[in-house]
Each structure stands twice: as structure tokens, then as C-alpha cells.
mmCIF file of C-alpha atoms in Angstrom:
data_model
loop_
_atom_site.group_PDB
_atom_site.id
_atom_site.type_symbol
_atom_site.label_atom_id
_atom_site.label_comp_id
_atom_site.label_asym_id
_atom_site.label_seq_id
_atom_site.Cartn_x
_atom_site.Cartn_y
_atom_site.Cartn_z
ATOM 1 C CA MET A 295 82.495 165.862 17.986
ATOM 2 C CA SER A 296 80.078 162.670 17.177
ATOM 3 C CA ILE A 297 81.297 160.584 14.758
ATOM 4 C CA GLU A 298 77.709 160.810 12.584
ATOM 5 C CA THR A 299 78.689 164.722 12.660
ATOM 6 C CA LEU A 300 81.972 164.599 10.586
ATOM 7 C CA GLU A 301 82.903 165.724 7.311
ATOM 8 C CA ARG A 302 85.453 164.172 5.303
ATOM 9 C CA LEU A 303 88.496 164.956 7.921
ATOM 10 C CA THR A 304 91.481 166.644 6.247
ATOM 11 C CA PRO A 305 95.167 164.712 7.066
ATOM 12 C CA LEU A 306 96.105 166.391 10.164
ATOM 13 C CA GLU A 307 92.481 165.933 11.422
ATOM 14 C CA LEU A 308 92.741 161.659 10.856
ATOM 15 C CA MET A 309 96.458 161.850 12.159
ATOM 16 C CA THR A 310 94.896 164.328 15.632
ATOM 17 C CA LYS A 311 92.488 161.063 15.443
ATOM 18 C CA LEU A 312 94.710 159.055 15.426
ATOM 19 C CA ILE A 313 97.012 159.058 18.116
ATOM 20 C CA SER A 314 95.208 160.723 20.147
ATOM 21 C CA PHE A 315 93.927 156.603 20.833
ATOM 22 C CA PRO A 316 97.159 154.813 23.333
ATOM 23 C CA THR A 317 97.578 151.726 21.142
ATOM 24 C CA VAL A 318 100.370 150.277 22.863
ATOM 25 C CA SER A 319 100.882 146.976 21.690
ATOM 26 C CA ARG A 320 99.830 145.281 24.937
ATOM 27 C CA ASP A 321 96.956 147.009 25.329
ATOM 28 C CA SER A 322 94.148 147.419 23.044
ATOM 29 C CA ASN A 323 93.605 148.680 19.549
ATOM 30 C CA LEU A 324 89.895 147.745 19.214
ATOM 31 C CA PRO A 325 89.140 151.685 20.330
ATOM 32 C CA LEU A 326 91.027 153.121 16.829
ATOM 33 C CA ILE A 327 89.809 150.313 14.928
ATOM 34 C CA ASP A 328 86.106 151.119 16.309
ATOM 35 C CA TRP A 329 86.023 154.881 15.337
ATOM 36 C CA VAL A 330 87.330 153.979 11.754
ATOM 37 C CA GLU A 331 84.833 151.983 10.892
ATOM 38 C CA SER A 332 83.013 153.633 12.135
ATOM 39 C CA TYR A 333 84.393 157.023 10.073
ATOM 40 C CA LEU A 334 84.238 154.962 6.701
ATOM 41 C CA ILE A 335 80.451 153.910 7.233
ATOM 42 C CA LEU A 336 79.990 157.312 7.562
ATOM 43 C CA HIS A 337 81.501 158.147 4.203
ATOM 44 C CA GLY A 338 79.617 154.784 2.500
ATOM 45 C CA ILE A 339 82.674 152.454 3.118
ATOM 46 C CA ALA A 340 82.296 148.829 4.283
ATOM 47 C CA SER A 341 85.313 147.118 5.446
ATOM 48 C CA HIS A 342 85.932 144.357 7.241
ATOM 49 C CA ARG A 343 87.702 143.688 10.369
ATOM 50 C CA TRP A 344 90.138 140.501 11.415
ATOM 51 C CA PRO A 345 89.942 139.540 15.267
ATOM 52 C CA ASP A 346 91.810 138.040 16.794
ATOM 53 C CA PRO A 347 91.025 134.670 19.126
ATOM 54 C CA LYS A 348 93.653 134.774 20.826
ATOM 55 C CA GLN A 349 93.263 138.622 21.760
ATOM 56 C CA PRO A 350 90.007 139.466 21.735
ATOM 57 C CA HIS A 351 91.555 143.396 22.752
ATOM 58 C CA LYS A 352 93.155 143.456 19.199
ATOM 59 C CA ALA A 353 91.575 143.271 15.434
ATOM 60 C CA ALA A 354 93.127 144.262 12.021
ATOM 61 C CA LEU A 355 90.939 146.040 9.761
ATOM 62 C CA PHE A 356 91.015 146.241 5.500
ATOM 63 C CA ALA A 357 88.501 147.921 3.043
ATOM 64 C CA HIS A 358 88.170 147.845 -0.705
ATOM 65 C CA VAL A 359 86.817 150.936 -2.596
ATOM 66 C CA GLY A 360 86.351 151.187 -6.220
ATOM 67 C CA PRO A 361 85.788 148.836 -9.145
ATOM 68 C CA ASP A 362 85.804 145.446 -7.530
ATOM 69 C CA ILE A 363 88.387 143.763 -9.854
ATOM 70 C CA LYS A 364 91.876 142.684 -8.553
ATOM 71 C CA GLY A 365 94.943 144.765 -9.120
ATOM 72 C CA ALA A 366 94.232 147.315 -6.749
ATOM 73 C CA VAL A 367 96.970 149.418 -4.968
ATOM 74 C CA VAL A 368 97.044 148.294 -1.222
ATOM 75 C CA LEU A 369 98.130 151.066 1.490
ATOM 76 C CA SER A 370 99.041 149.105 4.803
ATOM 77 C CA GLY A 371 99.844 151.076 7.564
ATOM 78 C CA HIS A 372 99.944 149.384 11.568
ATOM 79 C CA THR A 373 97.759 151.240 14.198
ATOM 80 C CA ASP A 374 99.901 149.629 17.710
ATOM 81 C CA VAL A 375 102.536 152.443 18.800
ATOM 82 C CA VAL A 376 106.002 151.586 21.403
ATOM 83 C CA PRO A 377 105.885 152.542 24.783
ATOM 84 C CA VAL A 378 105.895 155.634 26.679
ATOM 85 C CA ASP A 379 106.500 154.893 30.171
ATOM 86 C CA GLY A 380 109.920 156.501 31.292
ATOM 87 C CA GLN A 381 110.282 158.731 28.491
ATOM 88 C CA PRO A 382 110.416 162.459 29.612
ATOM 89 C CA TRP A 383 108.334 163.721 27.120
ATOM 90 C CA GLU A 384 107.412 167.702 26.902
ATOM 91 C CA THR A 385 104.241 167.658 25.285
ATOM 92 C CA ASN A 386 100.925 165.008 26.043
ATOM 93 C CA PRO A 387 102.207 162.500 23.678
ATOM 94 C CA TRP A 388 98.446 161.438 22.745
ATOM 95 C CA ASP A 389 98.123 164.918 21.324
ATOM 96 C CA VAL A 390 99.962 166.526 18.102
ATOM 97 C CA VAL A 391 101.331 169.719 19.090
ATOM 98 C CA GLU A 392 103.156 171.884 16.005
ATOM 99 C CA LYS A 393 106.439 173.503 16.691
ATOM 100 C CA GLU A 394 108.754 175.048 14.683
ATOM 101 C CA GLY A 395 107.655 172.753 11.406
ATOM 102 C CA LYS A 396 106.814 169.532 12.811
ATOM 103 C CA TYR A 397 103.703 167.445 14.316
ATOM 104 C CA TYR A 398 104.880 165.893 17.677
ATOM 105 C CA GLY A 399 102.715 163.048 19.384
ATOM 106 C CA ARG A 400 103.097 159.177 19.406
ATOM 107 C CA GLY A 401 103.061 157.968 16.711
ATOM 108 C CA THR A 402 103.162 160.671 14.184
ATOM 109 C CA CYS A 403 106.293 159.136 12.260
ATOM 110 C CA ASP A 404 105.871 155.717 13.473
ATOM 111 C CA MET A 405 103.196 155.504 11.884
ATOM 112 C CA LYS A 406 99.993 157.302 12.125
ATOM 113 C CA GLY A 407 100.745 159.754 9.897
ATOM 114 C CA PHE A 408 100.835 157.098 7.479
ATOM 115 C CA ASP A 409 97.765 155.877 8.569
ATOM 116 C CA ALA A 410 96.039 159.049 8.429
ATOM 117 C CA LEU A 411 97.129 159.604 4.795
ATOM 118 C CA ALA A 412 95.984 155.978 3.829
ATOM 119 C CA ILE A 413 92.554 156.650 5.060
ATOM 120 C CA TRP A 414 91.987 160.224 3.839
ATOM 121 C CA ALA A 415 92.990 158.614 -0.018
ATOM 122 C CA LEU A 416 90.626 155.694 0.381
ATOM 123 C CA VAL A 417 87.730 158.260 0.837
ATOM 124 C CA GLU A 418 89.015 160.107 -1.243
ATOM 125 C CA ALA A 419 89.086 157.587 -3.998
ATOM 126 C CA HIS A 420 86.199 156.259 -3.326
ATOM 127 C CA TYR A 421 84.016 160.644 -3.946
ATOM 128 C CA ALA A 422 86.858 160.181 -6.670
ATOM 129 C CA GLU A 423 85.146 156.576 -7.895
ATOM 130 C CA VAL A 424 88.607 156.041 -9.441
ATOM 131 C CA THR A 425 88.776 152.824 -12.490
ATOM 132 C CA ARG A 426 91.469 151.208 -10.263
ATOM 133 C CA PRO A 427 91.079 150.164 -6.937
ATOM 134 C CA LEU A 428 92.328 151.417 -3.809
ATOM 135 C CA GLN A 429 92.736 149.113 -0.159
ATOM 136 C CA LEU A 430 93.424 150.169 3.455
ATOM 137 C CA ALA A 431 94.658 147.404 5.699
ATOM 138 C CA LEU A 432 95.647 148.480 8.722
ATOM 139 C CA SER A 433 97.064 145.687 11.259
ATOM 140 C CA PHE A 434 98.582 145.486 14.926
ATOM 141 C CA ASP A 435 101.117 144.177 16.648
ATOM 142 C CA GLU A 436 103.954 145.161 14.382
ATOM 143 C CA GLU A 437 105.878 146.361 16.902
ATOM 144 C CA ILE A 438 106.998 143.196 18.673
ATOM 145 C CA GLY A 439 107.459 140.880 15.997
ATOM 146 C CA CYS A 440 104.722 141.720 13.122
ATOM 147 C CA THR A 441 102.974 138.887 14.407
ATOM 148 C CA GLY A 442 99.565 140.510 13.072
ATOM 149 C CA ALA A 443 100.325 141.510 9.597
ATOM 150 C CA PRO A 444 100.229 137.686 8.341
ATOM 151 C CA PRO A 445 96.425 136.588 9.414
ATOM 152 C CA MET A 446 95.203 139.897 8.698
ATOM 153 C CA ILE A 447 96.914 138.946 4.889
ATOM 154 C CA ALA A 448 95.690 135.936 5.068
ATOM 155 C CA ALA A 449 91.906 137.435 6.167
ATOM 156 C CA MET A 450 91.773 139.527 2.831
ATOM 157 C CA GLN A 451 92.175 136.709 0.408
ATOM 158 C CA GLY A 452 88.798 136.172 -0.547
ATOM 159 C CA VAL A 453 86.932 139.001 1.284
ATOM 160 C CA VAL A 454 87.980 141.386 -1.084
ATOM 161 C CA PRO A 455 89.613 141.094 -4.199
ATOM 162 C CA LYS A 456 93.208 140.499 -4.158
ATOM 163 C CA GLY A 457 95.653 143.695 -4.621
ATOM 164 C CA SER A 458 98.622 143.858 -6.605
ATOM 165 C CA ALA A 459 100.735 146.123 -5.799
ATOM 166 C CA VAL A 460 101.476 147.028 -1.313
ATOM 167 C CA ILE A 461 102.531 150.737 -0.645
ATOM 168 C CA VAL A 462 103.745 150.095 3.282
ATOM 169 C CA GLY A 463 103.877 153.383 4.620
ATOM 170 C CA GLU A 464 106.901 153.152 7.611
ATOM 171 C CA PRO A 465 108.990 156.131 7.919
ATOM 172 C CA SER A 466 111.362 156.141 4.521
ATOM 173 C CA MET A 467 111.924 160.294 3.900
ATOM 174 C CA MET A 468 109.326 159.757 0.914
ATOM 175 C CA LYS A 469 111.586 157.542 -0.817
ATOM 176 C CA ALA A 470 111.824 154.066 -2.433
ATOM 177 C CA VAL A 471 112.444 151.178 -0.299
ATOM 178 C CA THR A 472 112.599 148.158 -1.829
ATOM 179 C CA GLY A 473 114.862 145.733 0.462
ATOM 180 C CA HIS A 474 114.990 145.364 3.748
ATOM 181 C CA LYS A 475 116.388 142.903 6.308
ATOM 182 C CA GLY A 476 114.311 139.615 7.900
ATOM 183 C CA GLY A 477 114.291 139.013 11.443
ATOM 184 C CA ASN A 478 113.837 135.745 14.017
ATOM 185 C CA ALA A 479 114.167 135.864 17.869
ATOM 186 C CA PHE A 480 113.765 132.928 19.894
ATOM 187 C CA ALA A 481 113.398 133.242 23.376
ATOM 188 C CA THR A 482 115.537 131.320 25.432
ATOM 189 C CA HIS A 483 115.017 129.686 28.895
ATOM 190 C CA VAL A 484 118.144 128.145 30.270
ATOM 191 C CA VAL A 485 117.879 126.131 32.925
ATOM 192 C CA GLY A 486 120.171 125.261 35.042
ATOM 193 C CA PHE A 487 120.813 123.384 38.338
ATOM 194 C CA GLU A 488 121.906 125.131 42.166
ATOM 195 C CA VAL A 489 124.755 124.157 44.391
ATOM 196 C CA HIS A 490 126.698 126.878 46.711
ATOM 197 C CA SER A 491 129.072 128.627 44.509
ATOM 198 C CA SER A 492 132.278 127.010 46.144
ATOM 199 C CA ILE A 493 131.837 124.179 44.719
ATOM 200 C CA HIS A 494 130.001 124.916 42.163
ATOM 201 C CA TYR A 495 131.524 122.662 39.531
ATOM 202 C CA ARG A 496 129.070 120.249 40.620
ATOM 203 C CA GLY A 497 126.025 122.418 39.681
ATOM 204 C CA VAL A 498 124.788 124.192 36.709
ATOM 205 C CA SER A 499 124.666 127.957 35.671
ATOM 206 C CA ALA A 500 122.236 128.900 33.831
ATOM 207 C CA VAL A 501 123.615 132.490 33.824
ATOM 208 C CA HIS A 502 127.077 130.633 32.796
ATOM 209 C CA GLU A 503 126.036 128.512 30.234
ATOM 210 C CA GLY A 504 123.654 131.128 28.847
ATOM 211 C CA ALA A 505 126.738 133.400 28.843
ATOM 212 C CA ARG A 506 127.914 130.811 26.027
ATOM 213 C CA LEU A 507 125.551 131.231 23.709
ATOM 214 C CA ILE A 508 125.736 135.047 23.868
ATOM 215 C CA GLN A 509 129.561 134.447 23.234
ATOM 216 C CA TRP A 510 128.455 132.684 19.956
ATOM 217 C CA ALA A 511 126.652 135.286 18.845
ATOM 218 C CA THR A 512 129.256 137.872 19.295
ATOM 219 C CA GLU A 513 130.954 135.677 17.222
ATOM 220 C CA GLN A 514 128.958 134.729 14.149
ATOM 221 C CA ASN A 515 128.966 139.028 14.119
ATOM 222 C CA GLU A 516 132.837 138.973 13.838
ATOM 223 C CA LEU A 517 132.712 136.511 11.839
ATOM 224 C CA ASN A 518 130.324 138.095 9.100
ATOM 225 C CA GLY A 519 131.683 141.403 9.411
ATOM 226 C CA ALA A 520 135.020 140.176 8.204
ATOM 227 C CA ALA A 521 133.721 138.248 5.504
ATOM 228 C CA THR A 522 133.320 140.079 1.960
ATOM 229 C CA PRO A 523 129.077 140.779 1.226
ATOM 230 C CA GLY A 524 127.274 140.045 -2.491
ATOM 231 C CA PRO A 525 126.499 142.667 -3.907
ATOM 232 C CA LEU A 526 123.137 142.749 -2.596
ATOM 233 C CA ALA A 527 124.037 142.632 0.723
ATOM 234 C CA SER A 528 126.722 145.124 0.685
ATOM 235 C CA MET A 529 123.958 147.150 0.098
ATOM 236 C CA PHE A 530 122.938 147.018 3.839
ATOM 237 C CA ASP A 531 124.391 148.331 6.640
ATOM 238 C CA PRO A 532 126.104 146.964 7.862
ATOM 239 C CA ALA A 533 126.435 144.744 5.317
ATOM 240 C CA TYR A 534 125.600 141.307 7.795
ATOM 241 C CA THR A 535 123.617 139.657 8.977
ATOM 242 C CA THR A 536 123.817 140.125 12.599
ATOM 243 C CA TRP A 537 122.840 139.042 15.916
ATOM 244 C CA HIS A 538 121.425 139.967 18.755
ATOM 245 C CA VAL A 539 120.821 139.664 22.579
ATOM 246 C CA GLY A 540 119.296 143.309 24.184
ATOM 247 C CA ILE A 541 117.484 142.030 27.561
ATOM 248 C CA ILE A 542 119.238 139.172 30.042
ATOM 249 C CA SER A 543 118.027 138.275 33.434
ATOM 250 C CA GLY A 544 118.303 135.345 35.700
ATOM 251 C CA GLY A 545 120.636 134.391 39.502
ATOM 252 C CA THR A 546 118.787 134.603 42.924
ATOM 253 C CA ALA A 547 122.343 135.399 44.200
ATOM 254 C CA ASP A 548 125.771 135.725 43.884
ATOM 255 C CA ASN A 549 126.699 132.690 45.685
ATOM 256 C CA ILE A 550 124.389 129.637 44.521
ATOM 257 C CA THR A 551 124.777 128.884 40.659
ATOM 258 C CA ALA A 552 121.921 130.141 38.707
ATOM 259 C CA LYS A 553 118.878 128.322 38.557
ATOM 260 C CA ASP A 554 117.277 129.340 35.876
ATOM 261 C CA CYS A 555 118.710 132.177 32.829
ATOM 262 C CA HIS A 556 116.664 134.205 30.354
ATOM 263 C CA PHE A 557 117.298 136.183 27.284
ATOM 264 C CA ASN A 558 115.943 137.253 23.809
ATOM 265 C CA MET A 559 118.467 135.702 21.025
ATOM 266 C CA GLY A 560 117.404 137.311 17.397
ATOM 267 C CA TYR A 561 118.984 137.566 13.823
ATOM 268 C CA ARG A 562 118.751 140.938 11.004
ATOM 269 C CA ALA A 563 119.346 138.801 7.954
ATOM 270 C CA VAL A 564 120.690 140.159 5.149
ATOM 271 C CA PRO A 565 118.287 139.118 1.735
ATOM 272 C CA GLY A 566 119.956 136.184 0.166
ATOM 273 C CA ASP A 567 120.750 134.373 4.086
ATOM 274 C CA ASP A 568 119.309 131.724 4.326
ATOM 275 C CA THR A 569 116.985 132.086 8.032
ATOM 276 C CA ALA A 570 116.225 128.234 7.536
ATOM 277 C CA ARG A 571 120.203 127.735 8.267
ATOM 278 C CA LEU A 572 120.719 130.650 10.027
ATOM 279 C CA ASN A 573 117.894 128.970 13.106
ATOM 280 C CA GLN A 574 119.372 125.757 12.223
ATOM 281 C CA MET A 575 122.957 126.983 13.441
ATOM 282 C CA TYR A 576 121.542 128.377 16.486
ATOM 283 C CA PHE A 577 119.531 125.158 17.454
ATOM 284 C CA ASP A 578 122.899 122.965 16.911
ATOM 285 C CA LYS A 579 125.233 125.691 19.361
ATOM 286 C CA VAL A 580 121.857 124.971 21.808
ATOM 287 C CA ASN A 581 121.881 121.107 21.580
ATOM 288 C CA GLU A 582 126.059 121.393 21.985
ATOM 289 C CA VAL A 583 125.530 123.018 25.493
ATOM 290 C CA LYS A 584 122.972 121.256 26.191
ATOM 291 C CA ALA A 585 124.738 118.481 25.936
ATOM 292 C CA ALA A 586 127.269 119.624 28.308
ATOM 293 C CA MET A 587 125.687 120.973 30.997
ATOM 294 C CA GLN A 588 123.235 117.507 31.474
ATOM 295 C CA ALA A 589 126.766 115.633 31.222
ATOM 296 C CA VAL A 590 126.881 117.423 34.879
ATOM 297 C CA HIS A 591 123.569 117.225 36.060
ATOM 298 C CA PRO A 592 120.563 115.460 33.940
ATOM 299 C CA GLU A 593 117.956 117.804 35.028
ATOM 300 C CA ALA A 594 119.412 120.341 33.226
ATOM 301 C CA ASP A 595 117.688 122.149 29.914
ATOM 302 C CA ILE A 596 117.726 124.594 27.084
ATOM 303 C CA VAL A 597 113.881 125.828 26.599
ATOM 304 C CA LEU A 598 113.451 128.053 22.961
ATOM 305 C CA THR A 599 110.193 128.990 21.917
ATOM 306 C CA PRO A 600 109.823 131.492 19.004
ATOM 307 C CA ARG A 601 108.596 134.537 18.764
ATOM 308 C CA PHE A 602 108.670 135.890 15.891
ATOM 309 C CA ALA A 603 109.705 135.239 12.028
ATOM 310 C CA VAL A 604 109.694 138.876 9.830
ATOM 311 C CA PRO A 605 110.902 137.362 6.174
ATOM 312 C CA PRO A 606 113.279 140.209 4.277
ATOM 313 C CA LEU A 607 111.488 142.233 1.861
ATOM 314 C CA LYS A 608 113.304 141.424 -1.031
ATOM 315 C CA PRO A 609 113.836 143.516 -3.632
ATOM 316 C CA GLU A 610 112.135 142.669 -7.399
ATOM 317 C CA GLU A 611 113.203 142.779 -10.515
ATOM 318 C CA ASN A 612 110.677 145.592 -12.595
ATOM 319 C CA GLY A 613 109.258 145.847 -9.302
ATOM 320 C CA GLU A 614 104.984 146.461 -9.531
ATOM 321 C CA ALA A 615 105.051 148.925 -7.409
ATOM 322 C CA GLU A 616 108.020 149.879 -6.996
ATOM 323 C CA GLY A 617 107.980 151.737 -10.482
ATOM 324 C CA LEU A 618 104.492 153.164 -8.956
ATOM 325 C CA VAL A 619 105.907 154.629 -6.467
ATOM 326 C CA ARG A 620 108.822 156.530 -8.658
ATOM 327 C CA ALA A 621 106.585 157.500 -10.591
ATOM 328 C CA VAL A 622 104.497 159.463 -8.023
ATOM 329 C CA THR A 623 107.852 160.936 -6.385
ATOM 330 C CA GLY A 624 110.616 160.947 -9.312
ATOM 331 C CA ASP A 625 112.741 159.496 -6.721
ATOM 332 C CA ASN A 626 115.407 156.809 -8.649
ATOM 333 C CA ALA A 627 117.755 155.741 -6.042
ATOM 334 C CA ALA A 628 118.227 152.592 -4.983
ATOM 335 C CA HIS A 629 117.006 152.349 -1.374
ATOM 336 C CA VAL A 630 117.755 149.667 1.683
ATOM 337 C CA VAL A 631 116.687 149.645 5.170
ATOM 338 C CA SER A 632 118.260 146.581 7.882
ATOM 339 C CA TYR A 633 114.488 147.636 10.158
ATOM 340 C CA GLY A 634 112.378 144.806 9.513
ATOM 341 C CA THR A 635 108.967 145.603 8.041
ATOM 342 C CA GLU A 636 105.009 144.083 6.784
ATOM 343 C CA ALA A 637 106.273 144.288 3.642
ATOM 344 C CA GLY A 638 108.135 140.961 3.262
ATOM 345 C CA GLN A 639 105.260 138.967 4.793
ATOM 346 C CA PHE A 640 102.796 141.089 1.726
ATOM 347 C CA GLN A 641 105.606 140.163 -0.308
ATOM 348 C CA ASP A 642 105.834 136.324 0.368
ATOM 349 C CA ALA A 643 101.331 135.812 0.085
ATOM 350 C CA GLY A 644 102.120 136.962 -3.908
ATOM 351 C CA TYR A 645 102.095 140.877 -3.785
ATOM 352 C CA SER A 646 104.927 142.996 -5.241
ATOM 353 C CA ALA A 647 105.830 145.143 -1.970
ATOM 354 C CA VAL A 648 107.418 148.782 -1.291
ATOM 355 C CA VAL A 649 108.576 150.717 1.362
ATOM 356 C CA CYS A 650 107.632 154.804 1.434
ATOM 357 C CA GLY A 651 106.355 156.097 3.681
ATOM 358 C CA PRO A 652 106.771 160.552 4.971
ATOM 359 C CA GLY A 653 109.552 161.096 8.199
ATOM 360 C CA ASP A 654 112.577 159.977 9.708
ATOM 361 C CA ILE A 655 112.723 156.493 10.822
ATOM 362 C CA ALA A 656 115.401 157.849 13.713
ATOM 363 C CA GLN A 657 112.583 159.892 15.264
ATOM 364 C CA ALA A 658 111.238 156.462 15.719
ATOM 365 C CA HIS A 659 109.812 155.145 19.507
ATOM 366 C CA GLN A 660 111.981 158.554 20.649
ATOM 367 C CA PRO A 661 110.597 160.623 23.526
ATOM 368 C CA ASN A 662 108.494 163.493 21.478
ATOM 369 C CA GLU A 663 108.890 161.756 18.935
ATOM 370 C CA PHE A 664 107.443 164.127 15.762
ATOM 371 C CA ILE A 665 107.214 164.094 11.810
ATOM 372 C CA GLU A 666 108.585 167.392 9.896
ATOM 373 C CA VAL A 667 105.649 169.492 8.527
ATOM 374 C CA ALA A 668 106.810 169.697 5.892
ATOM 375 C CA GLN A 669 107.487 165.167 5.357
ATOM 376 C CA PHE A 670 103.464 164.950 6.446
ATOM 377 C CA GLU A 671 102.789 167.395 3.078
ATOM 378 C CA ALA A 672 104.574 165.443 1.190
ATOM 379 C CA GLY A 673 103.030 162.277 1.767
ATOM 380 C CA HIS A 674 99.891 164.313 1.349
ATOM 381 C CA GLN A 675 100.953 165.513 -1.732
ATOM 382 C CA PHE A 676 101.995 161.950 -2.764
ATOM 383 C CA MET A 677 98.109 160.448 -1.978
ATOM 384 C CA CYS A 678 96.876 163.184 -4.243
ATOM 385 C CA GLU A 679 99.149 162.261 -7.823
ATOM 386 C CA LEU A 680 98.374 158.565 -6.935
ATOM 387 C CA LEU A 681 94.340 159.020 -7.175
ATOM 388 C CA ALA A 682 95.000 161.020 -10.026
ATOM 389 C CA LYS A 683 97.633 157.370 -11.124
ATOM 390 C CA LEU A 684 94.410 155.516 -9.522
ATOM 391 C CA ALA A 685 91.494 157.877 -11.617
#
């Protein structure tokens, strides 16, 4: 069906369309952005796109409906998904397949299901002529470190009236999540000096020296885990800041000291833990190891490249976004999560922010990813009640 003949699509029809675009983070999201832009234009809604100057094949999109005033509710989602490579899918990941009360497809849970609901709500709000504005914000590259949201948020300023309450629709089982951990990561390149392993002391093994940094991270986890957590940290699982290396590579042969070793050192920090201090701790350890390496051979080095920095979402006192979500859902329990989202980035930009979306985070990134039909319908009901409040 061509865009010109489309009418007001249902949330399921919208999700099915969004899923059909294989917007893996390494690839372009422009076909999806083009389609959403055209669909909104069809309904008389002007949208704005922010093309990434460093990645011409990617763009963010945002739109505003309702009166041209500040104080909008912002529905925020990302358009990228994780790869399906090597995963044993039983269905086509780019089709929505309903089976046994579940919608299967890559992104149904994380998070094109919410994106579809947000697009549906924006169109409905436009036709309902709401008295409080509603905004849509669709980012990119969330799955590789939430790097697409900050420039999108900056681009929104002065182009659309500033919103006041942001709902980031990551899967939370429609619960109001008011806090999450932040995270930083550094690509770490250890540069050694090659010699035959029989005289290893005359060279510098990048693998062995990199292992010192990884062992340091393990020790930090043990120290943090043994410490008594503060009231805010105790809400998280685990209740402390964690360090992690997930992938490592290096070396050329068993009998040669490794010239190179590459890994990404990252941490997930509980709100309130000073990320500048955490960064400096790693820098100090790197400098300590590097000095010892260069004492053996001056060509040895350790090079750090920042990969991403995701601020935590800090619980707000009388937060507007939290209050709005609780008023709609009736959920009054305290919820925090250990994964990161774009909510902290909106919060740092002066918005009140909360995480609330359909689906279970346990299904995200999995083969045969799904969202329960009941959860998707709960998300639809949430949007209906939200529209009633905006009217």
C-alpha cells in the first residue's frame, strides 16, 4: 500500500511497518525515518529531522502537535535495533508474527512497539486538537551507547517549544522507572613490544599488561560489592557500580609477546557515584601500568578512546514525568533498573524524565524477541488515557 492511500493506521499496523525496516545500528535508519516523515505529512503533521553529519545514512526525527506552547509531553524512542546475526530465529525477524499471545519480531519489545504507539498517539492528538501539546522524538544509535539522543535533544531546542515531561518507552512492563545506572566506556589499546617469548622480560606483552587493567576492574567489583550501599544504591541489583570487559583481542602467536591488545573497559554507575572520579580512577591505573611498560621499552603505550557516556537517571523529587505516568498507570511502587536509557540525557538537558514502556527487558536482544499482546494492548490503553489528560 502506498503512503498516499494510507489512512490512520492502528498501533499493530504501525509496529508491523516499523519492524519491516531492518534498522540494525550498523546500517541506515533513513528508510524508516522517510516513511514516518511521509506518514505524518499525510496527516498534516510537520516533522523535523536531524541528519547526523558524521553518518549521512542516519537521522533523528521529532515532531510537535497541539498548541505552540511550552510544556509538551515528549514520547521518546529509538529506531535502531541489535543484529540478528547468528541467532536461531524461528520466524522472519523483520515480520511481526503473532503466536500464542505474543508478537514476535526484532524490535517488538526493544522498542519499535513503543515507537508505534507513540506515532499513533501523535496522530490521534493532532486530530483531537489537544490543549496540552504532545511531541515525538525518535533517535538512532541507542544500542551502541545512546549516542544519537544528545544531538537530537540539542536540535529540538528552539525548533519546537520545549517540552517538560519526557516518557522514554523502554520496556518496563508499563511500570514507572524513576532511576537507572549510567555508563561510560573506553576503547583501550595496549601497545606492547614484541620479542620471543623465551626472553619475554626484554619485551612488553600487551596481553599481559592489558590483563593487569582487567584484574584491576575485577578488584573494583569485589571492593564495591563488599561495601555497604547507600539508600539510593541499595535499590539497584547489584547495589553498586560495576566494571566490565566483554570482548578482548590481541597477540599473533604463542611464542611472541603480544604487540597489541584491544578491549573496551566500561562501567555502570549507580546514581550519585561521581563519574568524573570513576574516570580518573581508570586513568590513574592506566598511567601506572603504562609507566611500568615504558620503563622496559619506551615505545610501549596505552591509548584510550572514549566510546560513549550515558548519564544515570536520577529519581526526582515530585518529578512531573513520574507523576504523570503514575496518574495514568496507577503504579505507585518504586522501580529502578541497572540498564541505561536516553532518559538521563533528557534529564541532563532540563526535562523531567521517566522510563515507562510495554514489554519485558528480558526479551530485548534475544532470538525470537517478542512482546506479549497483553503488554502491547496495555501500552495502547496508556496512550488513550494520556490523550484524555492532554485534552
